[in-house]
Tab-separated table of C-alpha atoms and ligand atoms in Angstrom:
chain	number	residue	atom	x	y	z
R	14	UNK	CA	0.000	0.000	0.000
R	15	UNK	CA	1.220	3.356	-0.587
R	16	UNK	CA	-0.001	6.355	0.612
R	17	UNK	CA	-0.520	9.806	-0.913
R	18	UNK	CA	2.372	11.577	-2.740
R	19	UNK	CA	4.163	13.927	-0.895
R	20	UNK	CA	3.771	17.271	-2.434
R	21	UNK	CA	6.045	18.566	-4.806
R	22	UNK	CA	7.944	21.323	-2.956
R	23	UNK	CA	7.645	25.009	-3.703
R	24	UNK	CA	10.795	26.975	-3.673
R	25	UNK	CA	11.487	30.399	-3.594
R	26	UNK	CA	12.383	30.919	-6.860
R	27	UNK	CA	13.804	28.667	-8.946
R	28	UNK	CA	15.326	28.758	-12.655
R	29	UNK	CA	12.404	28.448	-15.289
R	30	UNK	CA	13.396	27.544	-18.465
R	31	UNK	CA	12.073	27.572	-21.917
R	32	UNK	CA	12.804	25.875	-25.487
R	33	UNK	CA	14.327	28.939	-26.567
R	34	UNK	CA	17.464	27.953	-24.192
R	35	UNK	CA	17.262	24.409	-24.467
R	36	UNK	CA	18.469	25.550	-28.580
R	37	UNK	CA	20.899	27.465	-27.925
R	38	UNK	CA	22.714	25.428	-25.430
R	39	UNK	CA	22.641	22.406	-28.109
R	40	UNK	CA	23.905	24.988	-30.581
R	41	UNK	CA	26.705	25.755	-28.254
R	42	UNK	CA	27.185	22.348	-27.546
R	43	UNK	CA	27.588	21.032	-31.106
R	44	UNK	CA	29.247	24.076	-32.149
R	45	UNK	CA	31.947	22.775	-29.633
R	46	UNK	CA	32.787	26.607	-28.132
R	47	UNK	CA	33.326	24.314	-24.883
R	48	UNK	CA	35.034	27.271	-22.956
R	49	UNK	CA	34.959	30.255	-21.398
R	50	UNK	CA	34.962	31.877	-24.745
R	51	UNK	CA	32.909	32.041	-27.512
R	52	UNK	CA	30.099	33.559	-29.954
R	53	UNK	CA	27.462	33.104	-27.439
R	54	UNK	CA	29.407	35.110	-24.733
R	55	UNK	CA	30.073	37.742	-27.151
R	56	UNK	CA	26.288	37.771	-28.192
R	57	UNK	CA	25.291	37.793	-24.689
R	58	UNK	CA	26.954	40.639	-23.772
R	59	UNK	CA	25.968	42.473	-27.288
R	60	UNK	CA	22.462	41.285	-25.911
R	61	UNK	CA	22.543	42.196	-22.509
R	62	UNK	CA	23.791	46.116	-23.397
R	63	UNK	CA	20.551	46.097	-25.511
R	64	UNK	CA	18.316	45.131	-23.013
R	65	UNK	CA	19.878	47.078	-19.893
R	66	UNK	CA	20.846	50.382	-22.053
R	67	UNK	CA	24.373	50.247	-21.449
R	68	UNK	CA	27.085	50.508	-23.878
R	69	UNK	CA	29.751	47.905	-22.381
R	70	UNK	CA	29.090	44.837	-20.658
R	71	UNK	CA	31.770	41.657	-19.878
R	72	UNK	CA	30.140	38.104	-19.130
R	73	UNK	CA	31.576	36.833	-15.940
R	74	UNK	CA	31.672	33.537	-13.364
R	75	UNK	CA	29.632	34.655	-11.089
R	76	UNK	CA	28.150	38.257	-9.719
R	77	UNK	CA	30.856	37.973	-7.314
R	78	UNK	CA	33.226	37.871	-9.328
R	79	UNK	CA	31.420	41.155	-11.073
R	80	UNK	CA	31.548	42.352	-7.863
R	81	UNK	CA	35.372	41.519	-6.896
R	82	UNK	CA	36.839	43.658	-10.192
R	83	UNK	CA	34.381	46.539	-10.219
R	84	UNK	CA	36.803	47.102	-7.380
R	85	UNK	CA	40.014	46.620	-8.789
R	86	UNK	CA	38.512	48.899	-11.836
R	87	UNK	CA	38.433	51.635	-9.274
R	88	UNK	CA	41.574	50.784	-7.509
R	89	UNK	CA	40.056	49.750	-3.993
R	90	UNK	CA	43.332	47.819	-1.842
R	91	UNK	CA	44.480	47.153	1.339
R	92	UNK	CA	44.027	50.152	4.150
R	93	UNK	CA	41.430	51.414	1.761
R	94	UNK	CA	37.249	51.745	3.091
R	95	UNK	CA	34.392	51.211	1.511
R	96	UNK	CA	30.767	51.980	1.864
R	97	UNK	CA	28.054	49.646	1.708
R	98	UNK	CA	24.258	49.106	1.974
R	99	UNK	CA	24.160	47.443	5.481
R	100	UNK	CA	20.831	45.447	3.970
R	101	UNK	CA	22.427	43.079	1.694
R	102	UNK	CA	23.799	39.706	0.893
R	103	UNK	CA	27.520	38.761	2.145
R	104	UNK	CA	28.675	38.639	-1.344
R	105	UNK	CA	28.611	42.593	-1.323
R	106	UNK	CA	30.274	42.861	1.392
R	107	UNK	CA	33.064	40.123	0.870
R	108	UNK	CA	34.098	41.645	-2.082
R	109	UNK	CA	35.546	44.387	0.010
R	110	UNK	CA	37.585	42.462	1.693
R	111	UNK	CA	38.707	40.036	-1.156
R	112	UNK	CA	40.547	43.286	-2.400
R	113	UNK	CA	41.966	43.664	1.470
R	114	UNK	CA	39.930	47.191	2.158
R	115	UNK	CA	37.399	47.400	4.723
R	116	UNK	CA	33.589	48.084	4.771
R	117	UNK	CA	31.668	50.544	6.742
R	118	UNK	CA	27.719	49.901	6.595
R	119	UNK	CA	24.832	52.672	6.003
R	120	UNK	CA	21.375	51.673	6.930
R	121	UNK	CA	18.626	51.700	4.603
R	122	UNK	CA	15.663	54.158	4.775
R	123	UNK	CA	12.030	52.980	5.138
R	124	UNK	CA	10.675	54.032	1.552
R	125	UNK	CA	13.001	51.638	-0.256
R	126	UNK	CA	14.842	49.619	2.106
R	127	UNK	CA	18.155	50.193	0.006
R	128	UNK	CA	21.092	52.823	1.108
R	129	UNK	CA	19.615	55.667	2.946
R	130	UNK	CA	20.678	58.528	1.278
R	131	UNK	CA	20.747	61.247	4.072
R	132	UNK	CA	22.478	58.920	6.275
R	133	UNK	CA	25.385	58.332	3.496
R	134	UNK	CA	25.268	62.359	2.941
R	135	UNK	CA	26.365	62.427	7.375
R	136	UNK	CA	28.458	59.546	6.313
R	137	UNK	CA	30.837	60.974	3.600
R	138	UNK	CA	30.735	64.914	5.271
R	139	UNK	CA	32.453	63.052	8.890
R	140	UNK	CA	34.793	61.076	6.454
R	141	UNK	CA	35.701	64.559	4.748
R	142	UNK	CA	36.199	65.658	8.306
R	143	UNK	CA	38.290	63.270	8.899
R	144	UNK	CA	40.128	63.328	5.936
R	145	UNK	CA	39.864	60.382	4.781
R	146	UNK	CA	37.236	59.736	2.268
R	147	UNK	CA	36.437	56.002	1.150
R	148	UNK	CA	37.564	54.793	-1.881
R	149	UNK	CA	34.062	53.865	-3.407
R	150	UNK	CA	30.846	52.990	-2.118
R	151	UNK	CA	28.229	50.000	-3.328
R	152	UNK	CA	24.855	50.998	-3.429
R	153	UNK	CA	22.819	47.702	-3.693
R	154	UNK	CA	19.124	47.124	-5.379
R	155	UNK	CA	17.629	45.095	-3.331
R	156	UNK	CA	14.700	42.807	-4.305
R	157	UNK	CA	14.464	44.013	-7.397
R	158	UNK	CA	13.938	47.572	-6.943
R	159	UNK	CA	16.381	50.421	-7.369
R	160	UNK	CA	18.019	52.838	-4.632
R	161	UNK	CA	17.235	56.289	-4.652
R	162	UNK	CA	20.047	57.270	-7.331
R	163	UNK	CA	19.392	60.665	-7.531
R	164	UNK	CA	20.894	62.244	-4.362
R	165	UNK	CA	23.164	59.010	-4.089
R	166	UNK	CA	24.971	60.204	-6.884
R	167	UNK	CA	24.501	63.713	-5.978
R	168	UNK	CA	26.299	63.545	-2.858
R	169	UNK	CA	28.976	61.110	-3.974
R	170	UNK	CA	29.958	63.306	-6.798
R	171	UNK	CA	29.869	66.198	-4.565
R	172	UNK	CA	32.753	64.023	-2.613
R	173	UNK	CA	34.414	62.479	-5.835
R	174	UNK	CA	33.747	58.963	-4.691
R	175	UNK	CA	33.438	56.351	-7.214
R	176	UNK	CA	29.811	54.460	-7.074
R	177	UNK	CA	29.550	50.189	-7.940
R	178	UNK	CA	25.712	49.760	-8.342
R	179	UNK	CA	25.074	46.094	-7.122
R	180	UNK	CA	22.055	45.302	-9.119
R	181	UNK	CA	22.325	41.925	-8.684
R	182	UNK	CA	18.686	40.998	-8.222
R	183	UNK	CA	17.490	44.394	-10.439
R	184	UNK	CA	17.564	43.066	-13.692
R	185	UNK	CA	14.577	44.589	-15.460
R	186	UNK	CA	13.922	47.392	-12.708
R	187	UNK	CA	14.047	51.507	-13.372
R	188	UNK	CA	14.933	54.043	-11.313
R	189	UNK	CA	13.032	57.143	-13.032
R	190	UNK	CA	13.023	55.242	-16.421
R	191	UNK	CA	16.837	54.620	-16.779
R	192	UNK	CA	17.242	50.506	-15.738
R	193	UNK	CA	19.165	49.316	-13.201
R	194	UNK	CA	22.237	49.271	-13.779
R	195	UNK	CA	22.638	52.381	-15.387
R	196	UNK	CA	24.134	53.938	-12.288
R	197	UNK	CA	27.839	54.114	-11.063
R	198	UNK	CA	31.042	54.026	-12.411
R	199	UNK	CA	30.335	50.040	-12.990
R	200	UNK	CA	27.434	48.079	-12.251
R	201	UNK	CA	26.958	44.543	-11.881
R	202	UNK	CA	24.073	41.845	-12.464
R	203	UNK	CA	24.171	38.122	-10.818
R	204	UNK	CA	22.179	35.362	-12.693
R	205	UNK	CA	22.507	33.103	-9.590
R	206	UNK	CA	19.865	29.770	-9.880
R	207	UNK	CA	17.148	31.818	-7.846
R	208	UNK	CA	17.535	35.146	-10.013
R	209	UNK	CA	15.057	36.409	-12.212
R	210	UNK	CA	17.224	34.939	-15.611
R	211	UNK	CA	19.452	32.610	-14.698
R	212	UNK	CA	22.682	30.752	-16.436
R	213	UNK	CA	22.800	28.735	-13.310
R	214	UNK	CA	26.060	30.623	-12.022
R	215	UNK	CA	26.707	33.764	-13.859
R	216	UNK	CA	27.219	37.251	-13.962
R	217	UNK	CA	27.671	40.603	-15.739
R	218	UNK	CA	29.924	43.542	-15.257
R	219	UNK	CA	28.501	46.805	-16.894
R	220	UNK	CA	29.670	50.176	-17.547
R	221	UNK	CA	29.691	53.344	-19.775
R	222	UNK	CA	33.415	53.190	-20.132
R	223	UNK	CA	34.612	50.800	-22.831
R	224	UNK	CA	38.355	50.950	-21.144
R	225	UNK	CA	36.635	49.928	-18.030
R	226	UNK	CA	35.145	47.107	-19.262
R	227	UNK	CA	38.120	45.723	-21.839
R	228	UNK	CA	40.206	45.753	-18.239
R	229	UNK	CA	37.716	43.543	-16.071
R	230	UNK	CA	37.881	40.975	-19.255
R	231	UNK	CA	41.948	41.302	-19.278
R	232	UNK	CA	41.762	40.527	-15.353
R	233	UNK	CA	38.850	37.973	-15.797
R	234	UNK	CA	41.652	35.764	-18.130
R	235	UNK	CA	44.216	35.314	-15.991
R	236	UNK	CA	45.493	38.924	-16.961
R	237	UNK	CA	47.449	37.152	-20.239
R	238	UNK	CA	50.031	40.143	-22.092
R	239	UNK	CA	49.412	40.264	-25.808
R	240	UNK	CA	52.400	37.668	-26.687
R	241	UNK	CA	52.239	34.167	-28.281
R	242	UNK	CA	53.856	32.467	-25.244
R	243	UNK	CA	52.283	32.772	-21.364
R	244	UNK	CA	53.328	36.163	-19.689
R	245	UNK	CA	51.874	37.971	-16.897
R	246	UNK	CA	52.473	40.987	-15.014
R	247	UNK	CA	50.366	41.530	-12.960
R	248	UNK	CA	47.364	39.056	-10.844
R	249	UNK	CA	44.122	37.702	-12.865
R	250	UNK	CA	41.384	35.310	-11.925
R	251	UNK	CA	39.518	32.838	-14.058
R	252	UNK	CA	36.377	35.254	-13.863
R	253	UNK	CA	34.913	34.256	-17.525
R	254	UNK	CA	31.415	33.134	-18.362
R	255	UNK	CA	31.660	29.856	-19.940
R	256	UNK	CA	30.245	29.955	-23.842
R	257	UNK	CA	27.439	27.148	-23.011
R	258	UNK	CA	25.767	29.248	-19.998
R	259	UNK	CA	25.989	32.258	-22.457
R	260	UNK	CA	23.766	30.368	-24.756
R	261	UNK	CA	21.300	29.636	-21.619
R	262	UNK	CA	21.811	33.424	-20.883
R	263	UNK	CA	20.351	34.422	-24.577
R	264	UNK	CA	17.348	32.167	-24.370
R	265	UNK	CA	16.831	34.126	-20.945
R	266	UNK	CA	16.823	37.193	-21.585
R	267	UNK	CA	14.460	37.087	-24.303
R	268	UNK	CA	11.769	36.043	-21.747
R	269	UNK	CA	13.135	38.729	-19.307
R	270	UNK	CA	9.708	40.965	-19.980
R	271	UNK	CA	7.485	38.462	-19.337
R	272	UNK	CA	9.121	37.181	-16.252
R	273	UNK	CA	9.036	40.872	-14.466
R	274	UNK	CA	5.494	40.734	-15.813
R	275	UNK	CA	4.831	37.143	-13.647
R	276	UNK	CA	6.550	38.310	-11.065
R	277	UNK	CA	4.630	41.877	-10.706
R	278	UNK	CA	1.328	39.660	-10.849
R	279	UNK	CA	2.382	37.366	-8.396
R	280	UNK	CA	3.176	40.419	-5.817
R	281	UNK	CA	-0.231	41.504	-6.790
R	282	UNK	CA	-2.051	38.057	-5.959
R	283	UNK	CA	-0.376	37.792	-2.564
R	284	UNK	CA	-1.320	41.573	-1.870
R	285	UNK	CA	-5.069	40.807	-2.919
R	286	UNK	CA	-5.005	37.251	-1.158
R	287	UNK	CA	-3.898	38.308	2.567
R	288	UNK	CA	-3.065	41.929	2.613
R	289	UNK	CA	-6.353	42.905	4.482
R	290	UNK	CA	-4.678	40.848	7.487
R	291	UNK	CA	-3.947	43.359	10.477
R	292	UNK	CA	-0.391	43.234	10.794
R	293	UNK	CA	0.693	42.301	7.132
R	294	UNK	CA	2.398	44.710	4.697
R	295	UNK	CA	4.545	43.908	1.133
R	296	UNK	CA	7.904	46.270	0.697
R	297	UNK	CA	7.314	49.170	0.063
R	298	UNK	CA	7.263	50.597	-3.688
R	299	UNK	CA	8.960	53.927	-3.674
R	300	UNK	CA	7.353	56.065	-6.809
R	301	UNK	CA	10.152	56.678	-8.378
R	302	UNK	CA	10.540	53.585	-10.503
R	303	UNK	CA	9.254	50.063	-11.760
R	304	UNK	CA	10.875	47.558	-9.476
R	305	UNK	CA	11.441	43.890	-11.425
R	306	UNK	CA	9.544	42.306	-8.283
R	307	UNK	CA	12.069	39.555	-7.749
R	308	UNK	CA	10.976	38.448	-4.746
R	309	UNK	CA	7.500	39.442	-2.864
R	310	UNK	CA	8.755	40.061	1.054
R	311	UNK	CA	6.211	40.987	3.719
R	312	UNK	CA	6.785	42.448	7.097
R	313	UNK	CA	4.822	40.734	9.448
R	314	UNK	CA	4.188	42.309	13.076
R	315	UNK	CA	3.657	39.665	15.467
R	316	UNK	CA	1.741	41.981	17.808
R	317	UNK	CA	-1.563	42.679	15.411
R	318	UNK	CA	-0.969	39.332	13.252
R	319	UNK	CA	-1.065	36.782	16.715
R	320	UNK	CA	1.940	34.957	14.722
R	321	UNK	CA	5.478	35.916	13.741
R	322	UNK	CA	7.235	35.679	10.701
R	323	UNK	CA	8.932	32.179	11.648
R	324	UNK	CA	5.341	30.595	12.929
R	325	UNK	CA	4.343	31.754	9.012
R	326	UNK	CA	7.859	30.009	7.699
R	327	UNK	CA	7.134	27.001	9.594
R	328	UNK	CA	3.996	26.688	8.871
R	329	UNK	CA	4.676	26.731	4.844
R	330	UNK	CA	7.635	24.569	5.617
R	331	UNK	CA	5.563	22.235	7.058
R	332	UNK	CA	3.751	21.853	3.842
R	333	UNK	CA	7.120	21.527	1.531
R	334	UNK	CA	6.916	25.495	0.705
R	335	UNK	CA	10.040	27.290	1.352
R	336	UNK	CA	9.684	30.750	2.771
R	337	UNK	CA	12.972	32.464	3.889
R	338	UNK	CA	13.376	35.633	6.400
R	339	UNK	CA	15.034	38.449	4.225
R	340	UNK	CA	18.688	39.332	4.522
R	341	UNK	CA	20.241	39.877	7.769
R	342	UNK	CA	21.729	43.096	7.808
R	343	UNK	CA	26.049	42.741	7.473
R	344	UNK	CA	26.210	45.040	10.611
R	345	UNK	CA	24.668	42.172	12.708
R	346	UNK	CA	27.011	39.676	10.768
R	347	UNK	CA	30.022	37.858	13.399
R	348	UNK	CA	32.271	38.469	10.357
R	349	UNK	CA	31.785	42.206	10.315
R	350	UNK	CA	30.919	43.088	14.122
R	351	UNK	CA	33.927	45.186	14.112
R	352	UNK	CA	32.811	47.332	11.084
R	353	UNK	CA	31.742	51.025	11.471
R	354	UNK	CA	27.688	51.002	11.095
R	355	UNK	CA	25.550	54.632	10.729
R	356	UNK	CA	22.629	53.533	12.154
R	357	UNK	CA	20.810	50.115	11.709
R	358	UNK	CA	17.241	50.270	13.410
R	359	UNK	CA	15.593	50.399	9.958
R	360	UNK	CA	16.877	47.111	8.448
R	361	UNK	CA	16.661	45.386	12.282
R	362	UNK	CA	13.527	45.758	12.136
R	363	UNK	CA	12.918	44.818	8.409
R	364	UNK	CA	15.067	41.728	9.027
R	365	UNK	CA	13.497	40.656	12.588
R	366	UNK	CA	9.679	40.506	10.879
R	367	UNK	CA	10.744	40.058	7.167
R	368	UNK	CA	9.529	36.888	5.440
R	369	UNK	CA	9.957	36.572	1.145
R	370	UNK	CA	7.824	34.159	0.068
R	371	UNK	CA	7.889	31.686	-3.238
R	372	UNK	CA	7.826	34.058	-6.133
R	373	UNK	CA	8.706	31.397	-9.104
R	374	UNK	CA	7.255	32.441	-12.231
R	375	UNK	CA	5.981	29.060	-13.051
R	376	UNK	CA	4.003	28.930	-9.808
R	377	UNK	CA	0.524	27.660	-10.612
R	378	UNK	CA	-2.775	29.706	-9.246
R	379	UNK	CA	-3.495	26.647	-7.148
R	380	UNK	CA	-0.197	26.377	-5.667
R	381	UNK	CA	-0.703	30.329	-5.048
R	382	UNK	CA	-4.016	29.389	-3.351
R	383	UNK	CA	-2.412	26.489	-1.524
R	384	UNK	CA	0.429	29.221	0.096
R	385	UNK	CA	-2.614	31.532	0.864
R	386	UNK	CA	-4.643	28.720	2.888
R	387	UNK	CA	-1.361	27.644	4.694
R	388	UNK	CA	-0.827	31.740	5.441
R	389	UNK	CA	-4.235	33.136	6.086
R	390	UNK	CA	-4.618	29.933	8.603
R	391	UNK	CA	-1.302	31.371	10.869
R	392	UNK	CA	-3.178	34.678	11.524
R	393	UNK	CA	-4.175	34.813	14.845
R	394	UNK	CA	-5.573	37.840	15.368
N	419	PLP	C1	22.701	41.652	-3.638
N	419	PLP	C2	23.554	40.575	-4.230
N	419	PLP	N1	24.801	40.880	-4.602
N	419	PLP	C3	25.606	39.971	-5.167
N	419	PLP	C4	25.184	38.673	-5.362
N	419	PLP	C5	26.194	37.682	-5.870
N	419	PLP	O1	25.878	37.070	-7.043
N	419	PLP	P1	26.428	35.586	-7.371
N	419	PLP	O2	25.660	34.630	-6.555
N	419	PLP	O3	26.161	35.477	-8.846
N	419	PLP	O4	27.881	35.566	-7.067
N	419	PLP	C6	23.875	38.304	-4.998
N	419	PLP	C7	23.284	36.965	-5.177
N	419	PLP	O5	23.661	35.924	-5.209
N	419	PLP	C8	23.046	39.281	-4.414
N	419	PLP	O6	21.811	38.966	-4.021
């Protein structure tokens, strides 16, 4: 006798394919561009400047990686400090100290829940003060929605201090109709398995300086010199996107528009299905742009709901449906307790009651209806 079938689990957000990918990998495969090299890289990043706007773009390993030589680009090294959004994932973070600098954290403000730009304005006028400005600063997008660019850039030109846009999970967001990442000296894109388009690992380094970008792909292969034999001088990493997750990269970005188009009605759904609850509200959307909706994330406050965030998470895990709390701010981090933070209440609170829930754009509208049940059953009110 067997019993029922377990249900098939619900993750966050996994890849979601199409045929459209499945022919250009088998292209790349029988073409036999087996490396990190190729004509689907280079049409991938001819592409991906289409779609984003951007005049220069270099295929990479991983965001990371992106991440790792926007700061070489701008000369970030040891003794060196850096500014980041405090609400973010490690990666952002760990790139600053891959290049031996350090990282001072800026909160986030409530509208956007990316950089807080008054509190980087206090930020860079005490570092003036002090005389010692920091050597860049990464603004990150956050769930798919852009940072407040305009007095970002404002005040950091007002300073002279380089910006790296992280728009790792911004793919197909605006900020005042100019896409993510249009912003910075160099901006970078992930396409991680859970990210809007994925290659499976991947990731793109973008900027409006065509010297910028020929370095990162001199660095990103093994830094070779122009000469028939091997020579090197000076360090490079293997930091290339390989030519068969190109191909997968093509077939994804074609489907890019309707993906931020699933994922916008998906936000919508949950808002309609449980938003009325007393103690339930979805991240904010500031007006000044379209985010890309990655992931929906509620804050959920335990006091009005009867339930907190984890009874919700447990609940859904209970019934093979992954829910995950949102980032936990780098300022709380062991690695980075040491670091200087400007404030931090804002994303503490946004991480202690923060729940993203599965925001796949294959989801079904039963398996949307299931999550509902399972949620609207936690309140306890
Ligand atoms: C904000 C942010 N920055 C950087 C990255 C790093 O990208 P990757 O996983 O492609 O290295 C990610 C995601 O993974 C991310 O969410």
């Amino acid at each position: 006798m067997t019993g029922p079938s377990p249900l098939k689990r619900i993750y966050l957000s996994p890849p979601h394919m199409g045929p459209a990918e499945r022919e250009l990998l088998v292209d790349a495969f029988d073409s036999n561009w087996i490396a990190p090299i190729g004509p689907h890289v280079d049409a991938f990043e001819r592409e991906f400047c289409e779609t984003v706007g951007v005049p220069y773009a270099a295929a990479l390993s991983s965001g990371t990686a992106a991440l790792h030589l926007a700061l070489l680009m701008l000369g970030v090294g040891p003794g060196d400090e850096v500014i980041v959004s405090s609400f973010t994932f490690a990666t952002t973070a760990n790139a600053v100290m891959y290049v031996g600098a350090t990282p001072a954290f800026i909160d986030s403000d409530p509208i956007s829940w990316n950089m807080d730009p008054g509190l980087l304005g206090e930020e860079l006028e005490s570092a003036a003060k002090r005389g010692k400005l920091p050597k860049a600063v990464i603004v990150v997008d956050l769930y798919g929605q852009c940072a407040d660019y305009g007095p970002i850039i404002e005040t950091c030109e007002r300073y002279g201090v380089p910006v790296v846009e992280d728009a790792a999970e911004a793919l197909g967001s605006t900020y005042k109709d100019m896409p993510a990442g249009s912003f910075g000296a160099v901006a970078t894109f992930s396409f991680n398995g859970n990210k809007i388009i994925t290659t499976s690992g991947g990731g793109m380094l973008v900027s409006l300086d065509a010297g910028m970008v020929e370095r990162a792909r001199h660095l990103a292969t093994q830094a070779k010199d122009p000469a028939p034999h091997y020579q090197h001088s000076e360090i490079g990493y293997n930091y290339r996107m390989s030519n068969l997750l190109a191909a997968v990269g093509r077939g994804q970005l074609r489907v890019l528009k309707d993906r931020v188009s699933r994922k916008r009605e998906i936000f919508h759904f949950y808002q309609r299905a449980f938003g009325d609850l007393p103690g339930v509200s979805f991240m904010p959307i500031a007006g000044y742009g379209e985010p890309n909706y990655w992931l929906t994330c509620i804050l959920v406050d335990p006091a009005r709901f009867g339930a907190t965030r984890e009874d919700i998470r447990l609940a859904l895990e209970k019934e093979n449906i992954e829910a995950r709390p949102l980032w936990k701010p780098m300022h709380l981090q062991p690695i980075f307790k040491d670091c200087r933070v400007r404030s931090g209440s804002v994303s503490e609170g946004i991480f202690r009651d923060g729940l993203c829930l599965p925001s796949g754009t294959a989801l079904t509208d039963a398996e949307l209806q299931r999550i509902t049940r399972i949620f609207r059953a936690a309140f306890k009110g």
